[in-house]
PDB file of C-alpha atoms in Angstrom:
ATOM      1  CA  UNK A 338      60.885-123.304 -46.071  1.00 44.00           C
ATOM      2  CA  UNK A 339      60.285-119.721 -47.122  1.00 42.00           C
ATOM      3  CA  UNK A 340      58.098-117.285 -45.242  1.00 46.00           C
ATOM      4  CA  UNK A 341      54.845-116.889 -47.103  1.00 49.00           C
ATOM      5  CA  UNK A 342      52.219-114.246 -46.883  1.00 53.00           C
ATOM      6  CA  UNK A 343      49.084-114.958 -44.862  1.00 49.00           C
ATOM      7  CA  UNK A 344      47.816-118.385 -46.076  1.00 46.00           C
ATOM      8  CA  UNK A 345      44.221-117.231 -45.560  1.00 49.00           C
ATOM      9  CA  UNK A 346      44.705-114.809 -48.459  1.00 55.00           C
ATOM     10  CA  UNK A 347      45.151-117.702 -50.928  1.00 64.00           C
ATOM     11  CA  UNK A 348      43.040-120.555 -52.197  1.00 74.00           C
ATOM     12  CA  UNK A 349      43.225-123.770 -54.161  1.00 79.00           C
ATOM     13  CA  UNK A 350      43.343-121.984 -57.522  1.00 86.00           C
ATOM     14  CA  UNK A 351      46.078-119.520 -56.533  1.00 90.00           C
ATOM     15  CA  UNK A 352      49.043-119.815 -58.925  1.00 95.00           C
ATOM     16  CA  UNK A 353      52.361-120.512 -57.215  1.00 95.00           C
ATOM     17  CA  UNK A 354      53.735-117.396 -58.905  1.00 93.00           C
ATOM     18  CA  UNK A 355      51.321-115.328 -56.766  1.00 92.00           C
ATOM     19  CA  UNK A 356      52.739-116.668 -53.498  1.00 92.00           C
ATOM     20  CA  UNK A 357      55.496-114.897 -51.618  1.00 87.00           C
ATOM     21  CA  UNK A 358      57.952-117.796 -51.755  1.00 84.00           C
ATOM     22  CA  UNK A 359      60.808-115.694 -50.443  1.00 80.00           C
ATOM     23  CA  UNK A 360      64.377-115.829 -51.731  1.00 87.00           C
ATOM     24  CA  UNK A 361      65.919-119.129 -52.755  1.00 94.00           C
ATOM     25  CA  UNK A 362      68.596-120.699 -50.609  1.00 96.00           C
ATOM     26  CA  UNK A 363      71.397-121.234 -53.105  1.00 97.00           C
ATOM     27  CA  UNK A 364      74.518-123.267 -52.374  1.00 97.00           C
ATOM     28  CA  UNK A 365      77.476-124.392 -54.426  1.00 97.00           C
ATOM     29  CA  UNK A 366      78.124-128.039 -55.214  1.00 97.00           C
ATOM     30  CA  UNK A 367      81.488-127.692 -53.451  1.00 98.00           C
ATOM     31  CA  UNK A 368      79.953-126.426 -50.182  1.00 98.00           C
ATOM     32  CA  UNK A 369      80.234-128.851 -47.285  1.00 98.00           C
ATOM     33  CA  UNK A 370      77.304-130.683 -45.764  1.00 98.00           C
ATOM     34  CA  UNK A 371      77.988-128.769 -42.552  1.00 98.00           C
ATOM     35  CA  UNK A 372      77.807-125.429 -44.405  1.00 98.00           C
ATOM     36  CA  UNK A 373      74.444-126.408 -45.949  1.00 98.00           C
ATOM     37  CA  UNK A 374      73.052-127.586 -42.598  1.00 97.00           C
ATOM     38  CA  UNK A 375      74.029-124.240 -41.055  1.00 97.00           C
ATOM     39  CA  UNK A 376      72.420-122.396 -43.976  1.00 97.00           C
ATOM     40  CA  UNK A 377      69.177-124.307 -43.347  1.00 96.00           C
ATOM     41  CA  UNK A 378      69.257-123.374 -39.672  1.00 96.00           C
ATOM     42  CA  UNK A 379      70.201-119.721 -40.257  1.00 96.00           C
ATOM     43  CA  UNK A 380      67.592-119.156 -42.981  1.00 94.00           C
ATOM     44  CA  UNK A 381      64.833-121.347 -41.570  1.00 92.00           C
ATOM     45  CA  UNK A 382      64.679-123.405 -44.764  1.00 92.00           C
ATOM     46  CA  UNK A 383      64.698-127.106 -45.513  1.00 94.00           C
ATOM     47  CA  UNK A 384      65.706-127.090 -49.193  1.00 96.00           C
ATOM     48  CA  UNK A 385      68.453-125.427 -51.231  1.00 97.00           C
ATOM     49  CA  UNK A 386      69.094-125.155 -54.967  1.00 97.00           C
ATOM     50  CA  UNK A 387      72.614-125.776 -56.248  1.00 97.00           C
ATOM     51  CA  UNK A 388      74.104-122.847 -58.118  1.00 95.00           C
ATOM     52  CA  UNK A 389      75.674-124.864 -60.915  1.00 95.00           C
ATOM     53  CA  UNK A 390      73.623-126.349 -63.783  1.00 92.00           C
ATOM     54  CA  UNK A 391      71.794-128.632 -64.220  1.00 93.00           C
ATOM     55  CA  UNK A 392      68.964-127.960 -61.770  1.00 93.00           C
ATOM     56  CA  UNK A 393      69.679-129.859 -58.539  1.00 96.00           C
ATOM     57  CA  UNK A 394      68.460-129.544 -54.968  1.00 96.00           C
ATOM     58  CA  UNK A 395      69.442-130.728 -51.521  1.00 97.00           C
ATOM     59  CA  UNK A 396      66.946-131.130 -48.701  1.00 96.00           C
ATOM     60  CA  UNK A 397      67.103-131.775 -44.989  1.00 95.00           C
ATOM     61  CA  UNK A 398      66.146-135.373 -45.781  1.00 94.00           C
ATOM     62  CA  UNK A 399      69.182-135.657 -48.086  1.00 96.00           C
ATOM     63  CA  UNK A 400      71.419-134.416 -45.263  1.00 97.00           C
ATOM     64  CA  UNK A 401      69.941-136.880 -42.786  1.00 96.00           C
ATOM     65  CA  UNK A 402      70.409-139.768 -45.248  1.00 96.00           C
ATOM     66  CA  UNK A 403      74.015-138.708 -45.937  1.00 97.00           C
ATOM     67  CA  UNK A 404      74.939-138.718 -42.267  1.00 95.00           C
ATOM     68  CA  UNK A 405      73.091-142.003 -41.684  1.00 97.00           C
ATOM     69  CA  UNK A 406      75.216-143.499 -44.479  1.00 96.00           C
ATOM     70  CA  UNK A 407      78.418-142.307 -42.783  1.00 97.00           C
ATOM     71  CA  UNK A 408      79.199-139.236 -44.874  1.00 97.00           C
ATOM     72  CA  UNK A 409      81.424-136.610 -43.286  1.00 97.00           C
ATOM     73  CA  UNK A 410      80.258-133.104 -42.447  1.00 96.00           C
ATOM     74  CA  UNK A 411      83.095-131.954 -44.723  1.00 98.00           C
ATOM     75  CA  UNK A 412      81.856-133.880 -47.785  1.00 98.00           C
ATOM     76  CA  UNK A 413      80.606-131.728 -50.629  1.00 98.00           C
ATOM     77  CA  UNK A 414      76.880-131.277 -51.085  1.00 98.00           C
ATOM     78  CA  UNK A 415      77.273-132.075 -54.787  1.00 97.00           C
ATOM     79  CA  UNK A 416      77.754-135.723 -53.787  1.00 97.00           C
ATOM     80  CA  UNK A 417      74.266-136.003 -52.279  1.00 97.00           C
ATOM     81  CA  UNK A 418      72.122-133.556 -54.245  1.00 96.00           C
ATOM     82  CA  UNK A 419      69.023-134.711 -56.111  1.00 91.00           C
ATOM     83  CA  UNK A 420      69.939-134.745 -59.786  1.00 88.00           C
ATOM     84  CA  UNK A 421      66.380-134.750 -61.098  1.00 87.00           C
ATOM     85  CA  UNK A 422      64.319-132.617 -58.732  1.00 92.00           C
ATOM     86  CA  UNK A 423      60.636-132.146 -59.235  1.00 94.00           C
ATOM     87  CA  UNK A 424      59.789-128.709 -60.610  1.00 95.00           C
ATOM     88  CA  UNK A 425      56.741-126.859 -61.827  1.00 96.00           C
ATOM     89  CA  UNK A 426      56.008-123.585 -63.646  1.00 97.00           C
ATOM     90  CA  UNK A 427      54.797-120.402 -61.951  1.00 96.00           C
ATOM     91  CA  UNK A 428      51.286-120.949 -63.349  1.00 96.00           C
ATOM     92  CA  UNK A 429      50.733-124.191 -61.414  1.00 95.00           C
ATOM     93  CA  UNK A 430      47.952-123.789 -58.847  1.00 93.00           C
ATOM     94  CA  UNK A 431      48.218-124.617 -55.156  1.00 91.00           C
ATOM     95  CA  UNK A 432      45.860-127.581 -55.659  1.00 88.00           C
ATOM     96  CA  UNK A 433      47.831-128.907 -58.647  1.00 92.00           C
ATOM     97  CA  UNK A 434      51.143-128.554 -56.806  1.00 93.00           C
ATOM     98  CA  UNK A 435      49.822-130.280 -53.690  1.00 90.00           C
ATOM     99  CA  UNK A 436      48.399-133.136 -55.764  1.00 91.00           C
ATOM    100  CA  UNK A 437      51.690-133.561 -57.647  1.00 92.00           C
ATOM    101  CA  UNK A 438      53.675-133.576 -54.406  1.00 93.00           C
ATOM    102  CA  UNK A 439      51.343-136.122 -52.812  1.00 89.00           C
ATOM    103  CA  UNK A 440      51.405-138.457 -55.819  1.00 90.00           C
ATOM    104  CA  UNK A 441      55.206-138.187 -56.104  1.00 92.00           C
ATOM    105  CA  UNK A 442      55.872-138.496 -52.374  1.00 91.00           C
ATOM    106  CA  UNK A 443      57.938-135.325 -52.196  1.00 94.00           C
ATOM    107  CA  UNK A 444      57.994-132.459 -49.706  1.00 93.00           C
ATOM    108  CA  UNK A 445      59.630-129.729 -51.831  1.00 94.00           C
ATOM    109  CA  UNK A 446      58.803-128.487 -55.313  1.00 95.00           C
ATOM    110  CA  UNK A 447      61.029-126.102 -57.276  1.00 96.00           C
ATOM    111  CA  UNK A 448      59.079-123.321 -58.988  1.00 97.00           C
ATOM    112  CA  UNK A 449      60.611-122.222 -62.304  1.00 96.00           C
ATOM    113  CA  UNK A 450      60.000-119.252 -64.599  1.00 95.00           C
ATOM    114  CA  UNK A 451      59.301-119.424 -68.348  1.00 94.00           C
ATOM    115  CA  UNK A 452      62.998-119.885 -69.063  1.00 94.00           C
ATOM    116  CA  UNK A 453      63.325-122.788 -66.638  1.00 91.00           C
ATOM    117  CA  UNK A 454      65.200-120.777 -63.991  1.00 94.00           C
ATOM    118  CA  UNK A 455      64.315-121.519 -60.367  1.00 95.00           C
ATOM    119  CA  UNK A 456      62.390-118.682 -58.735  1.00 95.00           C
ATOM    120  CA  UNK A 457      61.463-120.373 -55.481  1.00 94.00           C
ATOM    121  CA  UNK A 458      60.771-123.582 -53.638  1.00 95.00           C
ATOM    122  CA  UNK A 459      57.395-124.432 -52.149  1.00 94.00           C
ATOM    123  CA  UNK A 460      57.148-126.967 -49.360  1.00 92.00           C
ATOM    124  CA  UNK A 461      54.328-129.330 -48.537  1.00 90.00           C
ATOM    125  CA  UNK A 462      53.780-127.580 -45.199  1.00 89.00           C
ATOM    126  CA  UNK A 463      53.237-124.247 -46.980  1.00 89.00           C
ATOM    127  CA  UNK A 464      50.703-125.773 -49.346  1.00 89.00           C
ATOM    128  CA  UNK A 465      48.998-127.658 -46.514  1.00 86.00           C
ATOM    129  CA  UNK A 466      48.618-124.386 -44.624  1.00 85.00           C
ATOM    130  CA  UNK A 467      46.887-122.772 -47.617  1.00 86.00           C
ATOM    131  CA  UNK A 468      44.688-125.833 -48.155  1.00 82.00           C
ATOM    132  CA  UNK A 469      43.590-125.863 -44.518  1.00 80.00           C
ATOM    133  CA  UNK A 470      42.888-122.131 -44.376  1.00 79.00           C
ATOM    134  CA  UNK A 471      40.953-122.154 -47.661  1.00 76.00           C
ATOM    135  CA  UNK A 472      38.376-124.674 -46.448  1.00 70.00           C
ATOM    136  CA  UNK A 473      35.169-124.016 -44.585  1.00 63.00           C
ATOM    137  CA  UNK A 474      35.939-125.081 -40.973  1.00 64.00           C
ATOM    138  CA  UNK A 475      33.078-127.595 -40.705  1.00 65.00           C
ATOM    139  CA  UNK A 476      33.867-129.163 -44.087  1.00 62.00           C
ATOM    140  CA  UNK A 477      37.511-129.442 -43.080  1.00 57.00           C
ATOM    141  CA  UNK A 478      36.539-131.023 -39.756  1.00 61.00           C
ATOM    142  CA  UNK A 479      34.283-133.515 -41.562  1.00 65.00           C
ATOM    143  CA  UNK A 480      37.098-134.435 -43.977  1.00 61.00           C
ATOM    144  CA  UNK A 481      39.556-135.008 -41.139  1.00 59.00           C
ATOM    145  CA  UNK A 482      36.982-136.951 -39.114  1.00 64.00           C
ATOM    146  CA  UNK A 483      36.236-139.177 -42.110  1.00 64.00           C
ATOM    147  CA  UNK A 484      39.945-139.781 -42.688  1.00 56.00           C
ATOM    148  CA  UNK A 485      40.598-140.551 -39.025  1.00 62.00           C
ATOM    149  CA  UNK A 486      37.623-142.960 -38.880  1.00 68.00           C
ATOM    150  CA  UNK A 487      38.866-144.830 -41.943  1.00 63.00           C
ATOM    151  CA  UNK A 488      42.342-145.038 -40.418  1.00 53.00           C
ATOM    152  CA  UNK A 489      41.109-146.689 -37.218  1.00 47.00           C
ATOM    153  CA  UNK A 490      39.010-149.369 -38.904  1.00 44.00           C
ATOM    154  CA  UNK A 491      41.729-151.173 -40.776  1.00 45.00           C
TER     155      UNK A 491
END
């Protein structure tokens, strides 16, 4: 997860290209799972883009699944990377990106430039932070209260 600028400075219609997504974490398909896990810890990220084409990513969830399936820390990350990651152009708004992530059930979205090159990765937590800070506090409270009430009835 990249460090973003103050989420209060952005709103639902802010294009992803206007966010400070920070530098990509880039790994090679031959890097070990242990190397990638250390990169996540050292950089404070939870998603990396593989250097070699085509566009592929590896997330903390991929690492957890690999180890749960008995993979070795020395196995190459290319064996577990997502071959068809979700991506979106720089012009996509915060609201559009959040909606796409929710409907697809993903927590990371690769942001690409006009030539299809990855320029950053946005995480659900980053978008959620912007969404929360862009709402009027009472309206946000009412939305959460309504959601929580619905959740306890069924």
